Tab-separated table of C-alpha atoms in Angstrom:
chain	number	residue	atom	x	y	z
A	15	MET	CA	-17.630	19.480	-7.077
A	16	SER	CA	-15.746	16.964	-4.918
A	17	GLN	CA	-12.345	15.598	-5.892
A	18	PRO	CA	-12.055	11.828	-6.393
A	19	CYS	CA	-9.975	9.935	-3.874
A	20	ARG	CA	-6.470	9.450	-5.299
A	21	ALA	CA	-4.736	7.489	-2.557
A	22	LEU	CA	-5.422	5.363	0.457
A	23	VAL	CA	-2.515	5.175	2.889
A	24	LEU	CA	-2.781	2.116	5.094
A	25	PHE	CA	-0.568	2.408	8.177
A	26	GLY	CA	0.198	-0.972	9.703
A	27	ALA	CA	0.009	-2.519	6.235
A	28	THR	CA	1.789	-5.715	7.289
A	29	GLY	CA	-0.179	-6.154	10.513
A	30	ASP	CA	-2.820	-8.692	11.432
A	31	LEU	CA	-5.858	-6.509	10.669
A	32	ALA	CA	-4.494	-5.549	7.254
A	33	ARG	CA	-3.656	-9.176	6.455
A	34	ARG	CA	-6.959	-10.678	7.588
A	35	MET	CA	-9.430	-7.956	6.576
A	36	LEU	CA	-8.194	-4.864	4.766
A	37	TRP	CA	-6.101	-6.210	1.859
A	38	PRO	CA	-8.633	-8.954	0.997
A	39	SER	CA	-11.472	-6.403	1.121
A	40	LEU	CA	-9.595	-3.886	-1.036
A	41	TYR	CA	-8.803	-6.674	-3.515
A	42	ALA	CA	-12.503	-7.610	-3.696
A	43	LEU	CA	-13.445	-3.964	-4.312
A	44	HIS	CA	-10.806	-3.779	-7.056
A	45	LYS	CA	-12.059	-6.981	-8.674
A	46	GLU	CA	-15.581	-5.571	-8.794
A	47	ASN	CA	-14.271	-2.233	-10.194
A	48	LEU	CA	-15.512	-0.388	-7.104
A	49	LEU	CA	-12.280	1.506	-6.365
A	50	PRO	CA	-11.829	4.904	-8.039
A	51	ALA	CA	-10.033	4.549	-11.382
A	52	ALA	CA	-6.955	6.602	-10.439
A	53	MET	CA	-6.673	5.282	-6.870
A	54	GLN	CA	-3.241	4.396	-5.512
A	55	LEU	CA	-2.926	2.113	-2.489
A	56	VAL	CA	0.044	2.861	-0.249
A	57	GLY	CA	1.011	0.371	2.420
A	58	ALA	CA	3.093	1.826	5.258
A	59	ALA	CA	4.795	-0.324	7.874
A	60	ARG	CA	7.916	-0.329	10.032
A	61	GLN	CA	9.346	-3.424	8.386
A	62	ASP	CA	12.054	-2.959	5.789
A	63	LEU	CA	10.511	-4.771	2.827
A	64	GLY	CA	11.043	-4.461	-0.877
A	65	ARG	CA	7.989	-3.950	-3.049
A	66	ASP	CA	8.045	-7.541	-4.347
A	67	GLU	CA	8.093	-9.010	-0.833
A	68	PHE	CA	5.294	-6.672	0.256
A	69	ILE	CA	3.130	-7.555	-2.768
A	70	GLY	CA	3.817	-11.246	-2.063
A	71	ARG	CA	2.466	-10.803	1.459
A	72	VAL	CA	-0.637	-9.057	0.132
A	73	ARG	CA	-1.153	-11.897	-2.387
A	74	GLU	CA	-0.928	-14.512	0.363
A	75	ALA	CA	-3.335	-12.488	2.524
A	76	VAL	CA	-5.915	-12.501	-0.277
A	77	ARG	CA	-5.418	-16.215	-0.973
A	78	ALA	CA	-5.826	-17.098	2.723
A	79	SER	CA	-8.955	-14.970	3.213
A	80	ALA	CA	-12.680	-15.534	2.853
A	81	ASN	CA	-12.246	-13.813	-0.547
A	82	ALA	CA	-9.850	-16.520	-1.776
A	83	ALA	CA	-12.406	-17.732	-4.348
A	84	LEU	CA	-12.208	-14.306	-6.012
A	85	TYR	CA	-8.448	-14.597	-6.588
A	86	ASP	CA	-7.023	-14.831	-10.081
A	87	ASP	CA	-3.520	-13.934	-11.277
A	88	ALA	CA	-4.586	-11.342	-13.869
A	89	THR	CA	-6.784	-9.399	-11.448
A	90	PHE	CA	-4.141	-9.540	-8.747
A	91	ALA	CA	-1.509	-8.225	-11.182
A	92	SER	CA	-3.703	-5.177	-11.894
A	93	PHE	CA	-4.354	-4.766	-8.143
A	94	ALA	CA	-0.620	-4.941	-7.406
A	95	ALA	CA	0.045	-2.296	-10.076
A	96	ILE	CA	-1.847	0.322	-8.043
A	97	GLY	CA	0.026	-0.531	-4.849
A	98	SER	CA	3.264	0.691	-3.349
A	99	PHE	CA	5.090	0.253	-0.061
A	100	TRP	CA	6.566	2.849	2.288
A	101	ARG	CA	8.780	1.985	5.232
A	102	SER	CA	7.567	4.140	8.128
A	103	HIS	CA	9.221	5.134	11.370
A	104	CYS	CA	6.217	5.740	13.627
A	105	ASP	CA	7.938	6.679	16.849
A	106	SER	CA	7.023	10.413	16.893
A	107	VAL	CA	5.137	12.965	14.717
A	108	SER	CA	6.194	15.813	12.191
A	109	ALA	CA	4.481	18.715	10.405
A	110	SER	CA	5.282	18.015	6.732
A	111	CYS	CA	3.119	15.749	4.557
A	112	GLY	CA	5.301	16.188	1.474
A	113	TRP	CA	5.853	12.452	1.070
A	114	LEU	CA	2.183	12.043	0.114
A	115	ARG	CA	2.627	14.454	-2.788
A	116	SER	CA	5.576	12.534	-4.248
A	117	SER	CA	4.471	8.951	-4.789
A	118	PRO	CA	6.994	6.247	-5.707
A	119	SER	CA	7.319	5.166	-9.305
A	120	ARG	CA	5.335	2.118	-10.349
A	121	SER	CA	7.218	1.680	-13.602
A	122	ALA	CA	8.719	-1.628	-14.657
A	123	SER	CA	12.153	-0.002	-14.609
A	124	SER	CA	11.988	0.565	-10.839
A	125	PRO	CA	9.627	-2.019	-9.327
A	126	THR	CA	11.187	-1.830	-5.856
A	127	SER	CA	11.115	1.950	-5.542
A	128	HIS	CA	9.836	2.978	-2.147
A	129	ALA	CA	10.345	5.721	0.389
A	130	THR	CA	10.951	6.044	4.084
A	131	VAL	CA	8.317	7.854	6.104
A	132	SER	CA	9.197	9.280	9.509
A	133	TRP	CA	7.166	10.707	12.383
A	134	ARG	CA	8.339	13.685	14.382
A	135	SER	CA	6.462	16.068	16.699
A	136	GLY	CA	3.693	17.944	14.899
A	137	GLY	CA	2.650	15.615	12.038
A	138	LEU	CA	3.937	13.455	9.226
A	139	CYS	CA	7.306	14.397	7.759
A	140	SER	CA	8.701	14.028	4.273
A	141	SER	CA	10.630	11.052	3.023
A	142	SER	CA	13.315	10.085	0.579
A	143	ARG	CA	13.018	7.666	-2.311
A	144	ARG	CA	15.331	4.690	-2.406
């Protein structure tokens, strides 16, 4: 039996492709209940953004897209609840993927919780929560 997808990590989450195509498409899938129920969306980018600023950028990307007619505040709030932001340092590669196993909290008590992801030789390395 296959395991359901639990997370989608989108590197370059603040870039042009993500803004124009990926976030609006993921929002449309969410609106139509086509994403797995327990899915978490993780945006990774080099920029040092708080969660609120990142979610604001995703909201504006959806509103400016061809899927803008699908936008409504309640659906976007539920979409934003499955999202988190990781600041990545993508200048090399490291062997540990531990940061994927420890996702940031999405609780109301820590809405800006995020982690720093670093690359070193060999694969993705672990991160620390802020």
